[in-house]
mmCIF file of C-alpha atoms in Angstrom:
data_model
loop_
_atom_site.group_PDB
_atom_site.id
_atom_site.type_symbol
_atom_site.label_atom_id
_atom_site.label_comp_id
_atom_site.label_asym_id
_atom_site.label_seq_id
_atom_site.Cartn_x
_atom_site.Cartn_y
_atom_site.Cartn_z
ATOM 1 C CA MET A 1 153.717 91.467 85.992
ATOM 2 C CA ASP A 2 155.632 88.298 86.873
ATOM 3 C CA ILE A 3 154.428 86.340 83.846
ATOM 4 C CA ARG A 4 156.256 83.152 84.815
ATOM 5 C CA ARG A 5 154.707 83.035 88.300
ATOM 6 C CA LEU A 6 151.274 83.684 86.829
ATOM 7 C CA ASP A 7 151.828 80.977 84.229
ATOM 8 C CA ARG A 8 152.608 78.505 87.009
ATOM 9 C CA LEU A 9 149.293 79.481 88.635
ATOM 10 C CA ALA A 10 147.517 78.832 85.318
ATOM 11 C CA LEU A 11 149.142 75.404 85.022
ATOM 12 C CA SER A 12 148.130 74.611 88.590
ATOM 13 C CA LEU A 13 144.548 75.766 87.997
ATOM 14 C CA THR A 14 144.298 73.469 84.986
ATOM 15 C CA GLY A 15 146.060 70.623 86.768
ATOM 16 C CA GLU A 16 143.583 70.727 89.645
ATOM 17 C CA VAL A 17 140.611 70.263 87.346
ATOM 18 C CA VAL A 18 142.383 67.693 85.152
ATOM 19 C CA SER A 19 143.008 65.637 88.296
ATOM 20 C CA ARG A 20 139.212 65.291 88.670
ATOM 21 C CA VAL A 21 138.690 63.797 85.211
ATOM 22 C CA LYS A 22 137.337 60.238 85.387
ATOM 23 C CA PRO A 23 137.653 57.603 82.661
ATOM 24 C CA GLU A 24 133.979 58.000 81.739
ATOM 25 C CA HIS A 25 134.514 61.722 81.077
ATOM 26 C CA VAL A 26 137.042 61.443 78.259
ATOM 27 C CA ARG A 27 134.458 60.870 75.511
ATOM 28 C CA LEU A 28 132.406 63.944 76.443
ATOM 29 C CA ALA A 29 132.052 66.869 74.054
ATOM 30 C CA THR A 30 133.780 70.090 75.154
ATOM 31 C CA PRO A 31 133.288 73.801 74.399
ATOM 32 C CA CYS A 32 136.094 73.302 71.843
ATOM 33 C CA PRO A 33 133.974 71.962 68.940
ATOM 34 C CA ASP A 34 136.816 69.989 67.386
ATOM 35 C CA TRP A 35 137.667 68.016 70.541
ATOM 36 C CA THR A 36 136.221 65.532 72.941
ATOM 37 C CA LEU A 37 137.673 65.821 76.425
ATOM 38 C CA TYR A 38 140.296 63.248 75.451
ATOM 39 C CA GLY A 39 141.367 65.429 72.529
ATOM 40 C CA LEU A 40 141.472 68.533 74.721
ATOM 41 C CA LEU A 41 143.622 66.791 77.347
ATOM 42 C CA ARG A 42 145.974 65.595 74.614
ATOM 43 C CA HIS A 43 146.134 69.183 73.320
ATOM 44 C CA LEU A 44 147.096 70.447 76.786
ATOM 45 C CA VAL A 45 149.939 67.953 77.046
ATOM 46 C CA SER A 46 151.074 68.649 73.465
ATOM 47 C CA GLN A 47 151.043 72.418 73.970
ATOM 48 C CA ASN A 48 153.120 72.173 77.129
ATOM 49 C CA GLN A 49 155.641 70.060 75.253
ATOM 50 C CA GLY A 50 155.600 72.413 72.268
ATOM 51 C CA PHE A 51 156.159 75.518 74.379
ATOM 52 C CA ALA A 52 158.937 73.747 76.289
ATOM 53 C CA ALA A 53 160.635 72.829 73.007
ATOM 54 C CA SER A 54 160.242 76.372 71.728
ATOM 55 C CA ALA A 55 161.761 77.796 74.909
ATOM 56 C CA CYS A 56 164.814 75.651 74.159
ATOM 57 C CA GLY A 57 165.004 76.786 70.524
ATOM 58 C CA ALA A 58 163.468 73.649 69.003
ATOM 59 C CA GLY A 59 159.840 74.636 68.500
ATOM 60 C CA GLU A 60 159.724 75.002 64.715
ATOM 61 C CA ALA A 61 158.744 71.381 64.009
ATOM 62 C CA TRP A 62 154.998 70.687 63.999
ATOM 63 C CA ALA A 63 155.561 67.320 65.675
ATOM 64 C CA GLN A 64 156.731 69.118 68.812
ATOM 65 C CA TRP A 65 153.203 70.532 69.180
ATOM 66 C CA HIS A 66 151.085 67.475 68.392
ATOM 67 C CA ASP A 67 152.750 64.361 69.787
ATOM 68 C CA GLY A 68 151.391 64.486 73.341
ATOM 69 C CA ASP A 69 150.618 61.047 74.727
ATOM 70 C CA LEU A 70 148.132 60.582 77.577
ATOM 71 C CA GLY A 71 148.844 56.877 78.048
ATOM 72 C CA ASP A 72 146.478 55.449 80.640
ATOM 73 C CA ASP A 73 146.968 58.348 83.072
ATOM 74 C CA PRO A 74 145.841 61.713 81.626
ATOM 75 C CA ALA A 75 146.415 63.565 84.902
ATOM 76 C CA GLY A 76 149.919 62.119 85.232
ATOM 77 C CA ALA A 77 150.736 62.978 81.612
ATOM 78 C CA TYR A 78 149.483 66.521 82.198
ATOM 79 C CA GLU A 79 151.583 66.961 85.350
ATOM 80 C CA ALA A 80 154.713 65.658 83.632
ATOM 81 C CA SER A 81 154.212 68.089 80.738
ATOM 82 C CA ALA A 82 153.519 70.950 83.173
ATOM 83 C CA ASP A 83 156.783 70.211 84.992
ATOM 84 C CA GLU A 84 158.602 70.157 81.640
ATOM 85 C CA VAL A 85 157.302 73.522 80.487
ATOM 86 C CA THR A 86 157.775 75.117 83.918
ATOM 87 C CA ALA A 87 161.435 74.085 83.916
ATOM 88 C CA ALA A 88 161.905 75.410 80.373
ATOM 89 C CA PHE A 89 160.280 78.741 81.238
ATOM 90 C CA ALA A 90 162.493 79.107 84.332
ATOM 91 C CA GLU A 91 165.723 79.220 82.323
ATOM 92 C CA ASP A 92 167.815 82.386 82.358
ATOM 93 C CA GLY A 93 167.123 84.719 79.445
ATOM 94 C CA VAL A 94 163.908 82.969 78.418
ATOM 95 C CA LEU A 95 161.797 86.141 78.548
ATOM 96 C CA GLU A 96 163.849 87.717 75.750
ATOM 97 C CA ARG A 97 164.442 84.522 73.750
ATOM 98 C CA ARG A 98 162.537 84.093 70.467
ATOM 99 C CA PHE A 99 159.838 81.426 70.612
ATOM 100 C CA ALA A 100 158.743 79.776 67.387
ATOM 101 C CA LEU A 101 154.960 79.305 67.309
ATOM 102 C CA PRO A 102 154.270 77.393 64.080
ATOM 103 C CA GLU A 103 150.565 77.005 64.878
ATOM 104 C CA VAL A 104 150.164 80.753 64.458
ATOM 105 C CA GLY A 105 152.029 80.739 61.152
ATOM 106 C CA GLU A 106 155.097 79.381 59.430
ATOM 107 C CA GLY A 107 158.127 81.301 60.622
ATOM 108 C CA PHE A 108 156.096 83.094 63.312
ATOM 109 C CA ALA A 109 158.103 83.896 66.443
ATOM 110 C CA VAL A 110 157.688 86.206 69.425
ATOM 111 C CA PRO A 111 159.741 87.116 72.496
ATOM 112 C CA GLY A 112 159.446 84.677 75.386
ATOM 113 C CA ARG A 113 157.505 87.127 77.545
ATOM 114 C CA VAL A 114 154.774 87.310 74.875
ATOM 115 C CA ALA A 115 154.802 83.555 74.241
ATOM 116 C CA ILE A 116 154.413 82.796 77.946
ATOM 117 C CA GLY A 117 151.480 85.222 78.020
ATOM 118 C CA PHE A 118 149.838 83.209 75.219
ATOM 119 C CA HIS A 119 150.487 80.023 77.172
ATOM 120 C CA LEU A 120 148.972 81.502 80.333
ATOM 121 C CA LEU A 121 145.849 82.580 78.446
ATOM 122 C CA ASP A 122 145.444 79.152 76.871
ATOM 123 C CA TYR A 123 145.616 77.330 80.215
ATOM 124 C CA VAL A 124 143.326 79.681 82.146
ATOM 125 C CA VAL A 125 140.626 79.285 79.499
ATOM 126 C CA HIS A 126 141.186 75.571 78.899
ATOM 127 C CA ALA A 127 140.788 75.078 82.660
ATOM 128 C CA TRP A 128 137.235 76.364 82.161
ATOM 129 C CA ASP A 129 136.746 74.080 79.159
ATOM 130 C CA VAL A 130 137.664 71.030 81.234
ATOM 131 C CA ALA A 131 135.782 72.185 84.342
ATOM 132 C CA VAL A 132 132.499 72.915 82.580
ATOM 133 C CA THR A 133 132.720 69.641 80.666
ATOM 134 C CA ILE A 134 132.920 67.550 83.843
ATOM 135 C CA GLY A 135 130.679 69.745 86.011
ATOM 136 C CA GLU A 136 133.422 71.228 88.208
ATOM 137 C CA ARG A 137 133.887 74.803 89.356
ATOM 138 C CA TRP A 138 136.295 77.187 87.624
ATOM 139 C CA GLU A 139 137.633 79.795 90.024
ATOM 140 C CA PRO A 140 140.863 81.404 88.834
ATOM 141 C CA ALA A 141 142.489 83.885 91.186
ATOM 142 C CA GLY A 142 141.658 87.494 90.389
ATOM 143 C CA GLU A 143 145.222 88.320 89.365
ATOM 144 C CA LEU A 144 145.202 85.371 86.983
ATOM 145 C CA THR A 145 141.945 86.461 85.363
ATOM 146 C CA ASP A 146 143.249 90.025 85.088
ATOM 147 C CA ALA A 147 146.459 88.877 83.408
ATOM 148 C CA ALA A 148 144.555 86.615 80.997
ATOM 149 C CA LEU A 149 142.172 89.478 80.152
ATOM 150 C CA CYS A 150 145.152 91.694 79.276
ATOM 151 C CA VAL A 151 146.433 89.070 76.835
ATOM 152 C CA ALA A 152 142.981 88.199 75.423
ATOM 153 C CA ALA A 153 142.236 91.844 74.660
ATOM 154 C CA ARG A 154 145.256 91.873 72.331
ATOM 155 C CA VAL A 155 144.313 88.763 70.353
ATOM 156 C CA PRO A 156 143.383 90.061 66.896
ATOM 157 C CA ASP A 157 139.989 89.334 65.391
ATOM 158 C CA GLU A 158 141.511 88.273 62.074
ATOM 159 C CA GLY A 159 141.799 84.556 61.497
ATOM 160 C CA ARG A 160 139.252 83.540 64.107
ATOM 161 C CA GLY A 161 136.560 80.963 63.438
ATOM 162 C CA ALA A 162 136.153 77.272 62.701
ATOM 163 C CA GLY A 163 139.422 75.387 63.017
ATOM 164 C CA ALA A 164 141.263 78.393 64.499
ATOM 165 C CA ALA A 165 142.634 78.689 68.027
ATOM 166 C CA PHE A 166 139.810 81.055 68.987
ATOM 167 C CA ARG A 167 136.241 81.671 67.887
ATOM 168 C CA ARG A 168 134.933 85.135 67.132
ATOM 169 C CA ARG A 169 134.254 87.330 70.142
ATOM 170 C CA ILE A 170 130.818 87.255 71.739
ATOM 171 C CA ALA A 171 129.257 90.481 72.976
ATOM 172 C CA PHE A 172 129.064 90.865 76.741
ATOM 173 C CA GLY A 173 127.329 93.346 79.024
ATOM 174 C CA ASP A 174 129.107 96.015 81.030
ATOM 175 C CA ASP A 175 128.157 94.178 84.209
ATOM 176 C CA ALA A 176 129.668 90.835 83.111
ATOM 177 C CA ALA A 177 132.000 89.201 85.616
ATOM 178 C CA PRO A 178 135.714 89.242 84.664
ATOM 179 C CA GLY A 179 135.719 85.491 84.040
ATOM 180 C CA ASP A 180 132.743 85.753 81.701
ATOM 181 C CA ARG A 181 134.377 88.662 79.871
ATOM 182 C CA LEU A 182 137.483 86.536 79.375
ATOM 183 C CA LEU A 183 135.480 83.643 77.966
ATOM 184 C CA THR A 184 133.493 85.813 75.571
ATOM 185 C CA LEU A 185 136.625 87.593 74.337
ATOM 186 C CA LEU A 186 137.765 84.185 73.088
ATOM 187 C CA GLY A 187 134.405 83.237 71.597
ATOM 188 C CA ARG A 188 133.180 81.004 74.406
ATOM 189 C CA ASP A 189 129.623 81.069 75.707
ATOM 190 C CA PRO A 190 129.722 81.140 79.543
ATOM 191 C CA SER A 191 126.321 79.383 79.591
ATOM 192 C CA TRP A 192 127.614 76.370 77.598
ATOM 193 C CA THR A 193 126.617 72.985 78.991
ATOM 194 C CA PRO A 194 127.931 69.558 77.986
ATOM 195 C CA VAL A 195 126.018 67.199 75.736
ATOM 196 C CA PRO A 196 126.643 63.520 76.597
ATOM 197 C CA CYS A 197 128.144 61.375 73.834
#
């Protein structure tokens, strides 16, 4: 699995839907209970910057993961952060480098290949969060869904719930589409609809 190529596809998938966000959308509630769409977009920018810093050995500081600024152009801020993290992930030796992920736990670090898998998962699923919030379609490529499912299946159940990165898993039927299985593995309800602010 070429995790870096797939991660670029995930960033592109998210970027396409972020480019359709209009100013009147940013106050909408999202499937992420703690965030309006503005907060979710800021999270996407912050995470890209945090992962880029971690790829360069400077990801231990919390500020690296929370200082994303949307300015007056959320789509432009997203694209700039996507370019930053893509460049960081393209560096030689990054797949074996240790990535600090302080949001998981103090002192927590994983090899780059694993960290990029987490990043890919986050952006495939957040693309759905943004898309469903603004009434757009979410159609990840099959290989992208498959890769995200492989990562999601390994996310432990411990520590999930309110305030955590993921909610508890939701049961799904054997005939559920791969995209719906992915969403439910991370505690999202595929039938979620937005509630206007």
